[in-house]
Amino acid sequence: MSKIKAIRGMNDILPDQTPVWQYLEATVQRVLGAYGYSEMRMPIVEQTDLFKRSIGEVTDIVEKEMYTFDDRNGESLTLRPEGTACCVRAGEEHGLLYNQNQRFWYQGPMFRYEKPQKGRYRQFHQIGVEAFGMAGPDIDAEIILISAALWRELGMSDAVVLQLNSLGSNAARAEYREALVAYLREHYDALDEDSQRRLESNPLRILDSKDEGTRAILEQAPRLQDHLDEESRHDFEQLCSMLDEAGIRYEVNPYLVRGLDYYCKTVFEWVTDKLGAQGTVCAGGRYDGLVKQLGGKPTPAVGFAMGVERLILLLETLDVVPADVRQTFDLYLAAEHKGLQHQVILMAEQLRQAVPGLRVRTHCAGLKNIAAKARQTGAPAIALMRADEDKGHQMSLWHDGETEYDLSPDAMIEKLKALFA
Ligand code: ATP
Ligand code: MG
């Protein structure tokens, strides 16, 4: 019988990888804690309409990437392709948004039916940060500073570049859209097929087309900057000068638009050239219209989402994961001879209780070549237990190239406290 395999593009994260994930997650949690953000946990499945109404009907995600199915009641459900819409839904549903300032973050799996490749999967993970109720560029700056602090904490600041743009107010963007469409219509035949298709449905997306012919046409196209409303222009200038003052480097990229319809004003991406084609590790912006669009009162909002798999790939590529992260236990404890094996479990229990934070892995299998087997585990410390007729249990301890013999349990506890507590 053939064995059942995981779904294409959906990965197991194996125990040799999870320490790096936990390291990243713990760092994120610490950094977000320092900014006073609170975690929100939302379901993985939502009503399909939530995403259609927020992300937009004519976006890649809604047109061709969603995992949508009818449940047993015939209701159309979708595995969430992103978290912002879910976060707004939850915030609205529990009365957390109207007339309030809120700062949330979330993490978890997202699902998109894309062509799996390095850095692009069908189940992937995002960590998202969202701030509600604040309209000014100061919160935009804070949101960007959070991401910059994360790169700093993770040791990857030099590998990522911040790209920044303003999409203007919804009204300004609508006006620009008309000007852009009028211009591109004149050059319709020179556009790539995708862009031709988008011309009516989602023309702003043409701005980030990778097609060379289209890019050449775009050189002369009307520019979004020239159509910005006064408030957006002012806010963008303020944001830039705050980032300057904070020492955050950025590039203004006039072609940066986002793939989701709900963005306005500030948009940004952190991009790396170390991962090949899938170079965007974090993306976000302002979405002042979304809460209202989903049935709430008008509420300004800004946020971003990071792709966890891409961040992990980048950490590994840059080789900046601290060495001890992968070490999941401190002490490997084994019996030296038969008959003592069950004592190992009890002794380990005693050591864990006496030495706060000590991580002990016990040896529960055969004792042949026990010293070599223990060394193979890569443990920073190894203890072998034996029974002495007069003195009770005695242990030998290997650590850092040194060996100590005949340690009583009490002496062992003191020793381990000095080494690991
Ligand atoms: P891309 O242009 O790479 O498709 P996107 O604009 O669709 O990205 P967002 O919806 O803004 O991405 O999601 C934010 C981040 O989540 C991305 O910058 C990326 O790091 C990550 N991400 C998005 N889709 C995937 C995926 N299929 N697999 C892995 N990570 C992803
Ligand atoms: Mg995408």
XYZ file of C-alpha atoms and ligand atoms in Angstrom:
453
model
C 0.000 0.000 0.000
C 1.349 3.446 -0.838
C 2.163 5.691 2.064
C 0.200 8.859 2.664
C 2.235 12.012 2.237
C 1.815 15.625 3.276
C -0.028 17.984 0.939
C 2.248 19.634 -1.641
C 3.494 22.980 -0.417
C 2.584 22.212 3.199
C 5.631 21.437 5.278
C 6.359 19.578 8.443
C 8.593 21.591 10.696
C 10.830 18.948 12.196
C 12.399 18.931 15.663
C 15.796 20.007 14.326
C 14.098 23.126 12.898
C 11.660 24.029 15.673
C 14.339 25.516 17.959
C 15.005 28.162 15.304
C 11.266 28.844 15.002
C 10.967 29.135 18.769
C 13.945 31.472 18.855
C 12.335 33.699 16.226
C 8.954 33.587 17.971
C 10.461 34.363 21.369
C 12.366 37.300 19.897
C 9.203 38.638 18.252
C 7.274 38.263 21.482
C 9.955 40.114 23.425
C 10.200 42.959 20.930
C 6.429 43.384 20.641
C 6.174 43.300 24.410
C 8.625 46.174 24.553
C 6.226 48.213 22.397
C 3.171 47.286 24.458
C 1.383 45.215 21.788
C -0.984 42.382 22.811
C -1.427 39.056 21.105
C -4.688 38.107 19.398
C -5.483 34.517 18.375
C -8.025 34.052 15.624
C -9.503 30.925 14.006
C -7.859 29.539 10.896
C -11.155 29.312 9.004
C -13.464 32.240 8.248
C -16.457 32.969 6.058
C -15.323 33.322 2.456
C -16.977 36.739 2.163
C -14.593 38.181 4.747
C -11.695 37.841 2.329
C -13.668 38.722 -0.798
C -14.818 41.955 0.779
C -11.465 42.935 2.244
C -8.634 41.693 0.028
C -10.693 42.471 -3.088
C -12.440 40.336 -5.715
C -9.880 41.006 -8.431
C -6.670 40.257 -6.578
C -4.412 37.248 -7.087
C -5.334 35.947 -3.656
C -9.099 35.952 -4.122
C -9.065 35.080 -7.816
C -6.840 32.060 -7.662
C -5.150 31.382 -4.350
C -7.828 30.705 -1.743
C -8.651 27.332 -0.236
C -12.425 27.654 -0.282
C -14.887 24.890 0.453
C -18.469 24.358 1.542
C -18.892 22.947 5.019
C -21.571 20.389 5.806
C -24.158 23.140 6.098
C -23.349 24.438 2.648
C -21.710 27.571 4.036
C -18.720 28.801 2.051
C -15.619 28.819 4.250
C -12.008 29.708 3.474
C -8.715 28.816 5.094
C -7.361 32.249 5.910
C -4.888 33.516 3.296
C -3.795 36.380 5.562
C -4.495 37.746 9.016
C -5.442 41.415 8.751
C -9.029 40.787 7.662
C -9.420 38.218 10.459
C -7.990 40.619 12.998
C -10.426 43.354 11.919
C -13.314 40.880 11.994
C -12.405 39.782 15.524
C -11.764 43.319 16.759
C -15.136 44.501 15.399
C -17.009 41.488 16.680
C -15.761 42.038 20.220
C -16.153 45.802 20.231
C -12.421 46.482 20.463
C -12.070 48.938 17.618
C -14.680 51.695 17.732
C -13.288 54.861 19.261
C -10.281 53.104 20.742
C -6.565 52.850 20.254
C -5.489 49.247 19.946
C -2.217 47.515 19.249
C -2.394 43.827 18.369
C -0.201 41.136 16.977
C -0.921 37.596 15.863
C 0.900 34.644 14.442
C -0.001 31.434 12.713
C -0.459 29.523 9.499
C -1.913 31.068 6.339
C -3.017 29.208 3.218
C -2.632 30.139 -0.429
C -2.832 27.904 -3.458
C 0.408 29.055 -5.106
C 3.145 27.270 -7.006
C 5.373 25.892 -4.243
C 9.033 26.912 -4.450
C 11.749 28.179 -2.146
C 10.161 30.809 0.100
C 6.668 30.221 -1.307
C 4.419 27.560 0.147
C 0.737 26.666 0.325
C 0.712 26.601 4.082
C 3.059 29.254 5.379
C 3.262 31.297 8.551
C 2.926 34.959 9.215
C 3.490 37.132 12.209
C 1.334 40.219 11.882
C 1.174 43.495 13.766
C -1.822 45.853 13.581
C -2.573 49.220 15.178
C -6.112 50.630 15.161
C -7.578 54.044 15.814
C -4.507 56.165 15.099
C -4.389 58.215 11.925
C -1.076 60.055 12.048
C 2.299 59.195 10.601
C 3.723 58.699 14.097
C 2.095 55.288 14.422
C 3.267 54.416 10.898
C 6.761 55.227 12.116
C 6.322 53.110 15.242
C 5.132 50.153 13.188
C 8.193 50.423 10.968
C 10.487 50.875 13.975
C 9.130 47.636 15.431
C 10.162 45.735 12.341
C 13.561 47.446 12.333
C 14.053 46.515 16.014
C 13.299 42.930 15.141
C 15.931 42.797 12.423
C 18.370 44.337 14.877
C 17.572 41.762 17.572
C 17.873 38.968 15.032
C 21.167 40.252 13.638
C 19.865 40.749 10.111
C 19.676 44.555 9.787
C 22.334 44.677 7.092
C 20.547 42.138 4.936
C 17.206 43.940 4.535
C 16.236 47.197 2.873
C 13.101 49.204 3.595
C 11.082 50.300 0.585
C 8.488 52.956 1.106
C 5.708 54.568 -0.880
C 2.473 56.439 -0.408
C -0.629 55.357 -2.280
C -2.550 58.484 -1.282
C -6.110 58.692 -0.040
C -8.731 56.523 -1.668
C -10.007 59.540 -3.608
C -6.540 60.522 -4.807
C -5.815 56.960 -5.831
C -9.071 56.744 -7.784
C -8.111 59.907 -9.655
C -4.629 58.542 -10.332
C -6.089 55.260 -11.453
C -8.033 57.034 -14.187
C -4.953 58.875 -15.396
C -2.926 55.659 -15.385
C -5.557 53.678 -17.254
C -5.916 56.405 -19.868
C -2.156 56.397 -20.434
C -1.782 52.618 -20.495
C -4.698 52.245 -22.911
C -2.678 54.195 -25.448
C 0.088 51.609 -25.083
C -2.157 48.569 -24.740
C -0.392 46.467 -27.356
C 3.007 46.866 -25.719
C 1.792 45.545 -22.354
C 2.295 41.965 -21.253
C -0.778 39.759 -21.121
C -1.193 39.901 -17.362
C -1.053 43.673 -17.393
C -3.545 43.850 -20.262
C -5.909 41.795 -18.176
C -5.342 43.971 -15.128
C -5.868 47.208 -17.005
C -9.583 47.208 -16.271
C -9.683 45.159 -13.100
C -6.688 46.214 -11.010
C -4.493 48.673 -12.945
C -2.338 49.731 -9.996
C -0.906 46.232 -9.845
C 0.599 46.883 -13.286
C 3.046 49.207 -11.551
C 4.910 46.266 -10.061
C 4.924 44.200 -13.225
C 8.248 42.464 -13.826
C 7.801 42.408 -17.622
C 10.478 44.462 -19.379
C 8.214 45.804 -22.111
C 5.659 46.917 -19.553
C 8.357 48.432 -17.365
C 9.570 50.521 -20.314
C 6.039 51.852 -20.871
C 5.749 52.650 -17.162
C 8.798 54.937 -17.317
C 6.670 57.639 -18.946
C 3.460 56.834 -17.083
C 1.776 59.391 -14.836
C 3.260 59.154 -11.367
C 1.323 58.412 -8.237
C 3.313 61.076 -6.355
C 1.979 63.787 -8.627
C -1.564 62.820 -7.700
C -1.146 62.563 -3.949
C -3.604 64.521 -1.843
C -2.198 67.153 0.489
C -2.702 65.099 3.664
C -1.010 61.994 2.264
C 1.903 64.054 0.990
C 2.312 65.765 4.348
C 2.031 62.526 6.326
C 4.532 60.817 4.068
C 7.036 63.639 4.541
C 6.552 63.447 8.290
C 7.056 59.701 8.261
C 10.246 60.029 6.232
C 11.673 62.654 8.559
C 10.839 60.544 11.637
C 12.612 57.588 10.061
C 15.571 59.841 9.247
C 15.724 60.959 12.856
C 15.526 57.388 14.099
C 18.372 56.424 11.779
C 16.292 54.026 9.666
C 17.475 53.830 6.073
C 14.833 53.520 3.347
C 14.314 53.803 -0.371
C 11.260 55.536 -1.749
C 9.953 53.177 -4.412
C 7.259 54.892 -6.520
C 6.327 51.517 -8.060
C 5.588 49.861 -4.739
C 1.913 48.960 -4.612
C 0.532 46.091 -2.582
C -1.375 43.098 -3.834
C -4.323 43.661 -1.544
C -6.971 46.258 -2.295
C -7.371 47.681 1.176
C -4.139 49.673 1.424
C -3.966 53.474 1.251
C -1.387 56.128 2.093
C 1.787 54.568 3.568
C 2.880 51.214 2.174
C 6.204 49.509 2.779
C 8.157 46.313 2.272
C 11.374 44.978 3.737
C 13.277 43.262 0.974
C 16.429 41.151 0.923
C 18.612 40.135 -2.011
C 19.788 37.021 -0.166
C 16.830 34.744 -0.937
C 16.470 34.937 -4.720
C 13.062 35.699 -6.185
C 11.136 35.505 -2.895
C 12.854 38.550 -1.410
C 10.057 40.281 0.502
C 10.244 39.223 4.140
C 7.805 41.763 5.566
C 5.109 43.907 4.009
C 2.469 46.274 5.223
C 0.898 49.664 5.233
C -2.077 51.752 6.145
C -5.625 50.525 5.567
C -7.895 53.280 6.822
C -10.900 52.113 4.811
C -10.983 48.462 5.796
C -12.843 48.538 9.105
C -15.713 50.480 7.527
C -15.645 48.250 4.477
C -16.216 45.293 6.787
C -19.172 46.956 8.443
C -17.550 48.920 11.280
C -17.237 52.630 11.920
C -14.451 54.408 10.018
C -11.242 53.517 11.894
C -7.737 54.355 10.766
C -5.377 51.380 10.899
C -1.878 50.360 9.933
C 0.043 47.108 10.127
C 2.358 44.600 8.523
C 2.893 40.880 8.153
C 6.174 39.008 8.087
C 6.702 35.723 6.295
C 8.135 33.423 8.951
C 9.554 30.822 6.525
C 11.432 33.540 4.642
C 12.788 34.984 7.864
C 13.983 31.540 8.935
C 15.625 31.017 5.540
C 17.326 34.373 5.934
C 18.507 33.600 9.476
C 20.009 30.355 8.190
C 21.536 31.947 5.091
C 23.169 34.674 7.155
C 24.175 32.100 9.769
C 23.096 34.381 12.616
C 21.191 31.919 14.807
C 23.029 31.829 18.157
C 24.746 28.469 18.595
C 22.972 27.525 21.830
C 19.524 27.912 20.253
C 19.707 24.436 18.759
C 20.771 22.905 22.078
C 17.510 21.693 23.559
C 18.847 20.139 26.776
C 21.774 20.699 29.139
C 22.405 17.361 30.761
C 22.215 13.817 29.468
C 21.741 11.411 32.362
C 22.328 7.681 32.067
C 22.965 4.690 34.280
C 26.398 3.159 34.168
C 25.192 -0.379 34.664
C 22.046 -2.412 34.526
C 19.667 -2.431 37.443
C 19.966 1.318 37.959
C 18.007 2.391 34.937
C 14.775 3.217 36.706
C 16.771 5.274 39.228
C 17.812 7.515 36.339
C 14.246 8.746 35.891
C 13.922 9.472 39.615
C 17.327 11.154 39.870
C 16.540 13.325 36.842
C 13.349 14.380 38.584
C 15.305 15.327 41.687
C 17.844 17.337 39.665
C 15.153 19.236 37.736
C 13.417 20.206 40.950
C 16.612 21.305 42.645
C 18.163 23.240 39.751
C 15.781 25.838 38.307
C 15.638 25.778 34.516
C 17.889 22.732 34.178
C 16.986 20.688 31.101
C 17.708 16.981 31.573
C 17.289 14.259 28.980
C 17.329 10.721 30.348
C 18.749 7.633 28.730
C 16.077 4.938 28.675
C 17.582 2.318 26.379
C 20.350 -0.293 26.414
C 23.637 0.563 28.082
C 26.057 -0.839 25.508
C 28.623 1.870 24.603
C 26.710 4.234 26.835
C 29.459 6.877 27.033
C 29.742 7.103 23.246
C 25.964 7.196 22.826
C 25.690 9.988 25.363
C 28.369 12.015 23.562
C 26.523 11.597 20.262
C 23.584 13.523 21.671
C 25.738 16.642 21.672
C 24.800 17.351 25.269
C 26.835 20.086 26.965
C 27.016 17.873 30.064
C 26.778 14.121 30.580
C 26.321 12.293 33.866
C 26.606 8.583 34.448
C 25.056 7.151 37.592
C 26.246 4.198 39.581
C 25.404 2.736 42.952
C 27.987 2.547 45.711
C 27.296 0.125 48.525
C 28.343 2.579 51.198
C 27.686 5.958 49.684
C 24.434 5.394 47.741
C 24.124 6.918 44.270
C 27.257 8.442 42.833
C 27.684 10.222 39.530
C 30.447 11.080 37.127
C 30.012 14.358 35.313
C 31.568 15.341 31.964
C 31.485 18.967 31.069
C 33.663 21.173 28.915
C 36.384 18.547 28.524
C 36.633 17.901 32.257
C 35.444 14.973 34.284
C 34.537 14.784 37.925
C 34.024 11.460 39.639
C 32.066 10.265 42.665
C 29.699 13.209 42.993
C 26.923 12.675 45.510
C 23.443 13.912 44.451
C 23.930 17.025 46.613
C 27.347 17.760 45.146
C 25.897 17.173 41.688
C 23.098 19.672 42.340
C 25.582 22.329 43.468
C 27.731 21.670 40.430
C 24.774 21.893 38.022
C 23.534 25.066 39.682
C 26.912 26.639 39.078
C 26.924 25.509 35.464
C 23.340 26.036 34.332
C 21.088 27.868 36.797
P 4.564 37.968 -2.686
O 4.688 39.190 -3.541
O 5.890 37.373 -2.304
O 3.601 36.973 -3.242
P 2.457 39.031 -1.098
O 2.385 40.457 -1.496
O 1.493 38.073 -1.646
O 3.948 38.475 -1.322
P 1.558 39.531 1.600
O 0.186 39.092 1.363
O 1.832 40.955 1.760
O 2.509 38.913 0.473
O 2.168 38.726 2.842
C 3.198 39.257 3.668
C 4.412 38.366 3.683
O 4.069 37.001 3.844
C 5.199 38.380 2.379
O 6.030 39.477 2.329
C 5.977 37.092 2.492
O 7.115 37.267 3.330
C 5.000 36.184 3.169
N 4.319 35.325 2.186
C 3.291 35.640 1.370
N 2.911 34.578 0.639
C 3.720 33.554 0.992
C 3.827 32.180 0.619
N 3.008 31.632 -0.270
N 4.790 31.417 1.211
C 5.623 31.940 2.118
N 5.565 33.226 2.538
C 4.632 34.030 1.992
Mg 1.528 36.699 -3.272
